[in-house]
Coordinates of C-alpha atoms and ligand atoms in Angstrom, one line a residue:
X408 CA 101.0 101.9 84.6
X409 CA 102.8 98.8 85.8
X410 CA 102.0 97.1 89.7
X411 CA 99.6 96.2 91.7
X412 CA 96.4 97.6 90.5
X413 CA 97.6 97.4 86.6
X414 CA 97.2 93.1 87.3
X415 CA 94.4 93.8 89.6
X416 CA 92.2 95.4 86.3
X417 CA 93.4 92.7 84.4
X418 CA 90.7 89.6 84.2
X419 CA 87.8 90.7 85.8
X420 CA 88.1 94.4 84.4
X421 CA 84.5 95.4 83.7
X422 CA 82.5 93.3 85.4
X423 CA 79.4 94.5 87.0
X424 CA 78.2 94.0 90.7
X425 CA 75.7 92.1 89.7
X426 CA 78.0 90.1 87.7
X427 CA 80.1 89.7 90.5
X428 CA 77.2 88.2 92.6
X429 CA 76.6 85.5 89.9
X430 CA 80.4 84.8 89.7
X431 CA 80.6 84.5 93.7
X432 CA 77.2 82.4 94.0
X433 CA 78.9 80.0 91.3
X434 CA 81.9 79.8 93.5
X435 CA 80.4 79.6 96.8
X436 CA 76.7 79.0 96.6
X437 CA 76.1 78.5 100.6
X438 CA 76.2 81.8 101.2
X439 CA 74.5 82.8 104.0
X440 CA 72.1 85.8 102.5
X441 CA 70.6 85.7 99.5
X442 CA 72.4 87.6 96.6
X443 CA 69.5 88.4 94.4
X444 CA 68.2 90.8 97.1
X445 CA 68.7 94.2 96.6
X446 CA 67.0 97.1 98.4
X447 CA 67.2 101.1 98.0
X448 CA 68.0 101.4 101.9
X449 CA 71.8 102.5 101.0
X450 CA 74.7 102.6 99.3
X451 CA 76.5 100.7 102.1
X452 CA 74.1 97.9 101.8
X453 CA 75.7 96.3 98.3
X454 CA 79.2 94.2 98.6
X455 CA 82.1 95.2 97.1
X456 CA 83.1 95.9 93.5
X457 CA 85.1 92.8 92.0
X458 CA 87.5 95.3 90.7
X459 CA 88.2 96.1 94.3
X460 CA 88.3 92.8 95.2
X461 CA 90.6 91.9 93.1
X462 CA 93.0 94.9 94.1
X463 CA 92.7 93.4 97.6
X464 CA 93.7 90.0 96.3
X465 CA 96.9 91.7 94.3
X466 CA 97.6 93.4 97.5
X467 CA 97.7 90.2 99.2
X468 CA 100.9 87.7 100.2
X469 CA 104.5 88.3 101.5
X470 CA 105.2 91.0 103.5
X471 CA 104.9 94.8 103.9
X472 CA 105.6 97.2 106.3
X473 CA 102.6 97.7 108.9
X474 CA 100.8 100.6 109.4
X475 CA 101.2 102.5 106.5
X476 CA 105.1 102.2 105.3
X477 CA 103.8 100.3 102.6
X478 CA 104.3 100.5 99.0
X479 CA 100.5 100.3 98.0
X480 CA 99.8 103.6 100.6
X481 CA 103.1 105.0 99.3
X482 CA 101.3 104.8 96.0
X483 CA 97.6 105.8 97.0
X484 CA 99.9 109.5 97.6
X485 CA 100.5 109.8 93.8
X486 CA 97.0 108.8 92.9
X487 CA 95.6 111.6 94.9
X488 CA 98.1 113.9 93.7
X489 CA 97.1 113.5 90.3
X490 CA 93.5 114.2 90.9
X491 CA 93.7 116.8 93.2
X492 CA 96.3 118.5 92.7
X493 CA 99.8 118.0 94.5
X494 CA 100.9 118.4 97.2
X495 CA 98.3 116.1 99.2
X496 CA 99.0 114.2 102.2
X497 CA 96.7 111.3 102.5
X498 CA 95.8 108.8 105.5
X499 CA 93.4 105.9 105.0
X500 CA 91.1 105.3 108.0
X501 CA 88.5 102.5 108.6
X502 CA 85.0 104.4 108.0
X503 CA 83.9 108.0 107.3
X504 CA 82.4 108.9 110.9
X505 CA 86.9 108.2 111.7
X506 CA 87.8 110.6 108.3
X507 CA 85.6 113.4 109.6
X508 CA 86.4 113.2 113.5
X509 CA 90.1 113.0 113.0
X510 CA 90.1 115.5 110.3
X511 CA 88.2 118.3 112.2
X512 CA 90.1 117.3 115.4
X513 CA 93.3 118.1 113.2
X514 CA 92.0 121.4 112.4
X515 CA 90.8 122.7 115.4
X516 CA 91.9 123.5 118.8
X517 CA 90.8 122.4 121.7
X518 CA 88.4 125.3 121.8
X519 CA 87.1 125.4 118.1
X520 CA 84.2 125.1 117.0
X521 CA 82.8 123.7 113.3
X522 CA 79.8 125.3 111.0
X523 CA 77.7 122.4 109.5
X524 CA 74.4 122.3 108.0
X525 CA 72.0 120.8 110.5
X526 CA 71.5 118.2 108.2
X527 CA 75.4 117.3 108.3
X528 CA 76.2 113.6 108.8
X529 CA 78.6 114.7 111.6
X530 CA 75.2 116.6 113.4
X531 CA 72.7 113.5 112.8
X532 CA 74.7 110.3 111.9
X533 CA 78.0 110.1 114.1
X534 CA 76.8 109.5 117.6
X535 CA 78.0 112.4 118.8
X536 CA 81.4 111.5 118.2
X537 CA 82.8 114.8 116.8
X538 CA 81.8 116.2 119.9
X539 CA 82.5 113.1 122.8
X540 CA 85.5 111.8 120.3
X541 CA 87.0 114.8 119.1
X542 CA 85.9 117.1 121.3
X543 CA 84.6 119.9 119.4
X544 CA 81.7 122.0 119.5
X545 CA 79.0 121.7 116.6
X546 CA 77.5 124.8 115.8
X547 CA 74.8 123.7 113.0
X548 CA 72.4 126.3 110.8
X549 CA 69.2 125.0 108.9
X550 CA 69.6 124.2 105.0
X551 CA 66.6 122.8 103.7
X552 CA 68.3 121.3 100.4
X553 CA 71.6 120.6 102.9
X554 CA 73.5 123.0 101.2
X555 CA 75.7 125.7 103.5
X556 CA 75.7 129.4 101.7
X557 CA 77.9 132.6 103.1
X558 CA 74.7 133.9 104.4
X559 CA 74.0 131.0 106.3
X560 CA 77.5 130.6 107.7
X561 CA 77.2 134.1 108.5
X562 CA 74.4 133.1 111.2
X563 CA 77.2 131.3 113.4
X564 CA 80.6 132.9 112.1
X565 CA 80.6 135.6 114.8
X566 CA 82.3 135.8 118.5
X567 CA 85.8 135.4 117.8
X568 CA 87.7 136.5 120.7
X569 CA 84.7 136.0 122.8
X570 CA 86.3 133.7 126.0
X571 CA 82.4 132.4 126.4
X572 CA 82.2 131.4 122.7
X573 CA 83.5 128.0 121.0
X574 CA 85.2 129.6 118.3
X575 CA 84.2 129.1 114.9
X576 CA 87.3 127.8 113.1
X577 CA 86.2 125.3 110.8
X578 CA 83.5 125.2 108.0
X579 CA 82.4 121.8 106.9
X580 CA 80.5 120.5 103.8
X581 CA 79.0 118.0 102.2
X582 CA 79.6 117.1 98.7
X583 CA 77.2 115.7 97.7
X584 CA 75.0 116.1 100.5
X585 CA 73.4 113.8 102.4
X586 CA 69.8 114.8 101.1
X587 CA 71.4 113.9 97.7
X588 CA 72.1 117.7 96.1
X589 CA 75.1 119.0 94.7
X590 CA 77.0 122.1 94.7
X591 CA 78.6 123.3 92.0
X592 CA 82.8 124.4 92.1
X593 CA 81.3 128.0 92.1
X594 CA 79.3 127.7 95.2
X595 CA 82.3 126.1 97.0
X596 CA 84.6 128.5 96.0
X597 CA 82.4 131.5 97.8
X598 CA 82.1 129.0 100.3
X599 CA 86.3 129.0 100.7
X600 CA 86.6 131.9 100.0
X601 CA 84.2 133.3 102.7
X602 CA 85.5 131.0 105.2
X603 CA 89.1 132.2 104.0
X604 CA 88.5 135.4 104.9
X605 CA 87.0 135.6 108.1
X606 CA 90.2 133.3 109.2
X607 CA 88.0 129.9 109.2
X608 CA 89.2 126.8 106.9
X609 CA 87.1 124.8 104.4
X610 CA 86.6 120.6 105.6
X611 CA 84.7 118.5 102.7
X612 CA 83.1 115.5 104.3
X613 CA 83.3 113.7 100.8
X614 CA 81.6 110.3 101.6
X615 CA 79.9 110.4 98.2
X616 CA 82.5 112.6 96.3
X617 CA 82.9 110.4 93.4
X618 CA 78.8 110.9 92.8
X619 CA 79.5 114.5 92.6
X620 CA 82.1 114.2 90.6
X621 CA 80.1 112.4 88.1
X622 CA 77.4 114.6 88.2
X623 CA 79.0 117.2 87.8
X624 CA 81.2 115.8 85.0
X625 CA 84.6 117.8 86.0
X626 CA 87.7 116.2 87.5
X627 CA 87.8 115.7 91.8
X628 CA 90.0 118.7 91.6
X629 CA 87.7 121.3 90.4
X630 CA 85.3 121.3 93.9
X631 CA 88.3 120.4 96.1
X632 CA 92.2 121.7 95.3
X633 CA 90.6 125.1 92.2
X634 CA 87.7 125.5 94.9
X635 CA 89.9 126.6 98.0
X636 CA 89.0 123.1 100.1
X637 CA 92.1 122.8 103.1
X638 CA 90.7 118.9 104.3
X639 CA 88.7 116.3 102.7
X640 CA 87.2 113.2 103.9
X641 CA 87.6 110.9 100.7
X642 CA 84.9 108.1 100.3
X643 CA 85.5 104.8 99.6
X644 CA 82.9 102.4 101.0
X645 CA 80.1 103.9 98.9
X646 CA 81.7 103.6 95.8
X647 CA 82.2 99.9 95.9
X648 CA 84.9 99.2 98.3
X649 CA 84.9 96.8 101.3
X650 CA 85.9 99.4 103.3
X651 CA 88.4 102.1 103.2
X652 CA 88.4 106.2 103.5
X653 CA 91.2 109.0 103.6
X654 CA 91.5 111.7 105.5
X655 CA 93.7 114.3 102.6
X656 CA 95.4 117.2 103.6
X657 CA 95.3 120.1 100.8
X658 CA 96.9 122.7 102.8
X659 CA 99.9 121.3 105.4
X660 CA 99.3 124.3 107.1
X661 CA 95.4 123.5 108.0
X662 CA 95.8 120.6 110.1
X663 CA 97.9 119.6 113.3
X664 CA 98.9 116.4 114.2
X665 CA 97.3 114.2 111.9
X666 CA 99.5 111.1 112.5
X667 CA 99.0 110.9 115.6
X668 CA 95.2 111.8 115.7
X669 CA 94.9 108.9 113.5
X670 CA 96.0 106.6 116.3
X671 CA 94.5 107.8 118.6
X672 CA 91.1 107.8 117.3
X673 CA 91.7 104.1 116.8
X674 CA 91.6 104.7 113.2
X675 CA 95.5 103.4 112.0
X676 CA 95.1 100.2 110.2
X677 CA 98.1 98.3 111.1
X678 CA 97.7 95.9 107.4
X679 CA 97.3 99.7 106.0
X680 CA 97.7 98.1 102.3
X681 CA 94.9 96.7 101.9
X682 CA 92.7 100.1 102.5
X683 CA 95.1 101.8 100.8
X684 CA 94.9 99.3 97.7
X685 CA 91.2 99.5 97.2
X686 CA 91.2 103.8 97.0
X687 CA 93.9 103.0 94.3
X688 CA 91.7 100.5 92.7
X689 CA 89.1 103.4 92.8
X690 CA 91.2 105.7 91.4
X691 CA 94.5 104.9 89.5
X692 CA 91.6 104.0 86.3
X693 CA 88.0 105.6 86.3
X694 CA 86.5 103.0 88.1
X695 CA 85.7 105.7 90.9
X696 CA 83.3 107.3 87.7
X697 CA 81.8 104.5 86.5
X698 CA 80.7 103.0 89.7
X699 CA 79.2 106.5 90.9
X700 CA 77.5 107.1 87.5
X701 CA 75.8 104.0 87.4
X702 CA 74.3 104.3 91.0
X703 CA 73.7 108.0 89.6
X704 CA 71.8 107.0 86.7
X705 CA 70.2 104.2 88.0
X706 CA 68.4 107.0 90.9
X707 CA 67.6 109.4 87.7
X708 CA 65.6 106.2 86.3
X709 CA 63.6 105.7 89.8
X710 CA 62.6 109.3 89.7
X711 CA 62.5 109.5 85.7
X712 CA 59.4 106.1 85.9
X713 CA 57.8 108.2 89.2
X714 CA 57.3 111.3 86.7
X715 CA 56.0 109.2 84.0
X716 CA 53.9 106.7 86.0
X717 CA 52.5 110.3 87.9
X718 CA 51.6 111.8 84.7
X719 CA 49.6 108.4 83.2
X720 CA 47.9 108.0 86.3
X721 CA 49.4 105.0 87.7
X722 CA 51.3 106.4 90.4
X723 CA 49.2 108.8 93.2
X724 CA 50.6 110.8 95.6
X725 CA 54.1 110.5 95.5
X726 CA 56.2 113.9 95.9
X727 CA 59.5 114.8 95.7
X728 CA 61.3 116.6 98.4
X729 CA 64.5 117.1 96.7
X730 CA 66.2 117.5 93.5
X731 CA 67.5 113.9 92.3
X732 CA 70.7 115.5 91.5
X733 CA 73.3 111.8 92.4
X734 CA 72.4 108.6 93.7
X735 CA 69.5 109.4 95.8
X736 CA 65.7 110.0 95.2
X737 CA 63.7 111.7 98.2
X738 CA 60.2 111.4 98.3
X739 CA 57.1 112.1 100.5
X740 CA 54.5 109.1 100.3
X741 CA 50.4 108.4 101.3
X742 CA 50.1 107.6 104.6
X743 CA 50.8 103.5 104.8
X744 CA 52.5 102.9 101.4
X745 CA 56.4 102.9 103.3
X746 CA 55.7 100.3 105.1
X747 CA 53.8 98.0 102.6
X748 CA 56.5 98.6 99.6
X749 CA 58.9 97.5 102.8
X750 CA 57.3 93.8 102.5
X751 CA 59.5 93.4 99.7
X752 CA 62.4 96.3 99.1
X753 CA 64.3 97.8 102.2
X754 CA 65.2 101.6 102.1
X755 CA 64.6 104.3 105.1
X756 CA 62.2 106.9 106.5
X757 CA 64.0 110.1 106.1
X758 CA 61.4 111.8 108.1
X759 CA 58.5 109.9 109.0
X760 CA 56.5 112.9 110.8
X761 CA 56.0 114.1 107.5
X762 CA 56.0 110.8 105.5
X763 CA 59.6 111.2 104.0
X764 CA 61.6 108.5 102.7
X765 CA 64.6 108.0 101.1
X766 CA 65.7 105.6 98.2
X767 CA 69.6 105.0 98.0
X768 CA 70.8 103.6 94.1
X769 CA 74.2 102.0 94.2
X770 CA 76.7 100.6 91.9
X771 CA 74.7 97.1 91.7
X772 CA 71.4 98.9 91.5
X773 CA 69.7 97.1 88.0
X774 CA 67.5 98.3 85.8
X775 CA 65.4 95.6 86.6
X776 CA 65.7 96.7 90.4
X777 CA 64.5 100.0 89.8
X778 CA 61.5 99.2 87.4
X779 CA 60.6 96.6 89.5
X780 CA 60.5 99.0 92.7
X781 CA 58.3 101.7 90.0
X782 CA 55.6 99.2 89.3
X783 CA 55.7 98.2 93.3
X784 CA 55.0 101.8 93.8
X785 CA 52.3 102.0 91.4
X786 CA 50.3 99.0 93.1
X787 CA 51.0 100.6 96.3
X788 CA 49.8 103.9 95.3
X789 CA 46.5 103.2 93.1
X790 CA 43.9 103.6 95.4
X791 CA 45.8 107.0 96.7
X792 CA 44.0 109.9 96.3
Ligands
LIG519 C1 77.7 112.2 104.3 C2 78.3 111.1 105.0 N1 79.5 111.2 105.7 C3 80.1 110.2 106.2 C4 79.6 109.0 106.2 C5 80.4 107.9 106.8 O1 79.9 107.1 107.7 P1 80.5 105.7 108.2 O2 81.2 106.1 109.5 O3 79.4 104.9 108.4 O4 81.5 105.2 107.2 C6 78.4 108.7 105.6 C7 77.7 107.4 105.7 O5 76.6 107.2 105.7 C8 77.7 109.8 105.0 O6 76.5 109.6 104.4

């Protein structure tokens, strides 16, 4: 493959984030943060991957064509092709709270209504925004694992034709979800195919679809384009780029309007290149894989020294809440132990009524981080009964 991205993997092809930290401390060592700190708060908390950077550096001087007529977003529609199976229309946006808004917005009229888990980033993590922003009505079902089923979409897929009803018209989902599980092409093909039938179309809010992919060792097509998915929110940001998501149209026939949605949700990059050149960096090699199953593997090792230090003793009272199934470990812990381990590595509360907390791996995450958070666990936890 000649252009951009083929110079962009050239020299620095390889290199690790954490390699990348040294490299940049080298060049510029008066940074303002510290670059040897790393938490387990999230996987939006590490930089960017050098392999991204440098696409962003290929991408750069002389002139393109603003807002998209570029050759690098020209290019990104190829990439996506080949993964998911052409014909795809993609448009990078800014963030992933913009891919899902303007994609449900494009599939939905002004009286639809979307199907989420209650657990759905869109329900808990957008500000309202798919409802003030793109003015549609939630209508959200309990999944304890954050996983939608048929039978559970059944519990709000009813009403049609009812004038006092927001009409259910969209399904979305989460792959993988945002309490860290997976579903498997199987379970999103009933899902499609369910939603296909009672005249409803299939969004993936795919913020961490490379982790699934990885997981689940099968090409992005197998979950998305074989699985009956109409719109997908592709993630970029938590895979290593500096920032950069696409909204991609599977079926034309889904969505309305999308160009002009993009605008107006204030989510058209005018230098669009330079989005669009760090999805191909992603994508146009397997960097998208081995980002995701590094932060993958490096949460299987968190929960993997939990288990063992559990079973010797050295660890008390640690649960977990979830299947570590990608990137992220969820855990219930003794009362007090959150907030002492939080002295000296950041992560979240997931829910702190019950003394849940989540720990985020990322594509910098170190051996050394993880087994170093393990034996901070175990101190924390010895006196626990
Ligand atoms: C499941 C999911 N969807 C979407 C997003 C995108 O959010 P943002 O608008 O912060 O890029 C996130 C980020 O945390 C997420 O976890």
């Amino acid at each position: 493959m000649t252009g951009p991205t083929a110079r962009a993997t050239g020299p620095t092809a390889r290199v690790t984030g954490v390699e990348a930290d040294a490299i940049a401390a080298a060049a510029s060592p008066d940074a303002l943060h510290d670059r040897a700190v790393r938490g387990f708060a999230s996987d939006n908390y590490s930089g960017v991957h050098p392999e991204v950077l440098a696409a962003i550096t290929a991408a750069n001087g002389g002139h393109q064509v603003a807002y998209g007529g570029d050759v690098y977003t020209a290019r990104l529609q190829e990439v996506f092709a080949r993964h998911i199976g052409g014909p795809v229309e993609v448009f990078p946006v800014f963030n992933g709270t913009g891919a899902n808004v303007t994609a449900l917005q494009s599939m939905l009229p002004r009286w639809g209504a979307v199907i989420a888990a209650s657990t759905a980033h869109i329900n808990v993590d957008e500000q309202g925004a798919p409802e003030r922003v793109g003015g549609m009505k939630l209508l959200t079902v309990p999944a304890d694992d954050g996983k939608l089923t048929p039978e559970l979409i059944d519990r709000e897929a009813w009403g049609w034709g009812d004038e006092h009803r927001a009409q259910p018209l969209v399904v979305s989902i989460t792959q993988s979800t945002e309490l860290g599980t997976l579903y498997t092409p199987g379970e999103i093909r009933s899902i499609a195919d369910h939603a296909h039938r009672l005249g409803m179309r299939l969004h993936l809010d795919g913020a961490r679809i490379a982790n699934a992919a990885a997981a689940l060792n099968v090409p992005l097509r197998a979950f998305t384009r074989d699985a009956g998915v109409d719109v997908l929110s592709f993630g970029g940001t938590k895979n290593g780029a500096m920032l950069g998501e696409a909204v991609v149209v599977l079926d034309p026939a889904a969505t309305q309007g999308l160009a002009y949605l993009r605008k107006m949700n204030m989510q058209l990059a005018s230098k669009m290149r330079f989005v669009s050149a760090q999805l191909i960096a992603l994508l146009e090699g397997d960097l998208y894989l081995r980002t995701a199953s590094h932060a993958n593997a490096m949460a299987a090792r968190l929960r993997a020294g939990i288990e063992a230090a559990s079973a010797a003793g050295s660890i008390r009272g640690v649960a977990f809440t979830q299947p570590t199934q990608v990137n992220g470990v969820f855990a219930t812990l003794p009362p007090g132990v959150a907030d002492r381990l939080r002295e000296d590595f950041r992560f979240y509360d997931w829910d702190a009524a019950r003394g849940e907390v989540r720990w985020m791996c990322s594509f910098d995450t170190t051996e050394a981080d993880v087994d170093a958070f393990v034996a901070a666990i175990a101190r924390e936890t010895s006196g626990a009964g």
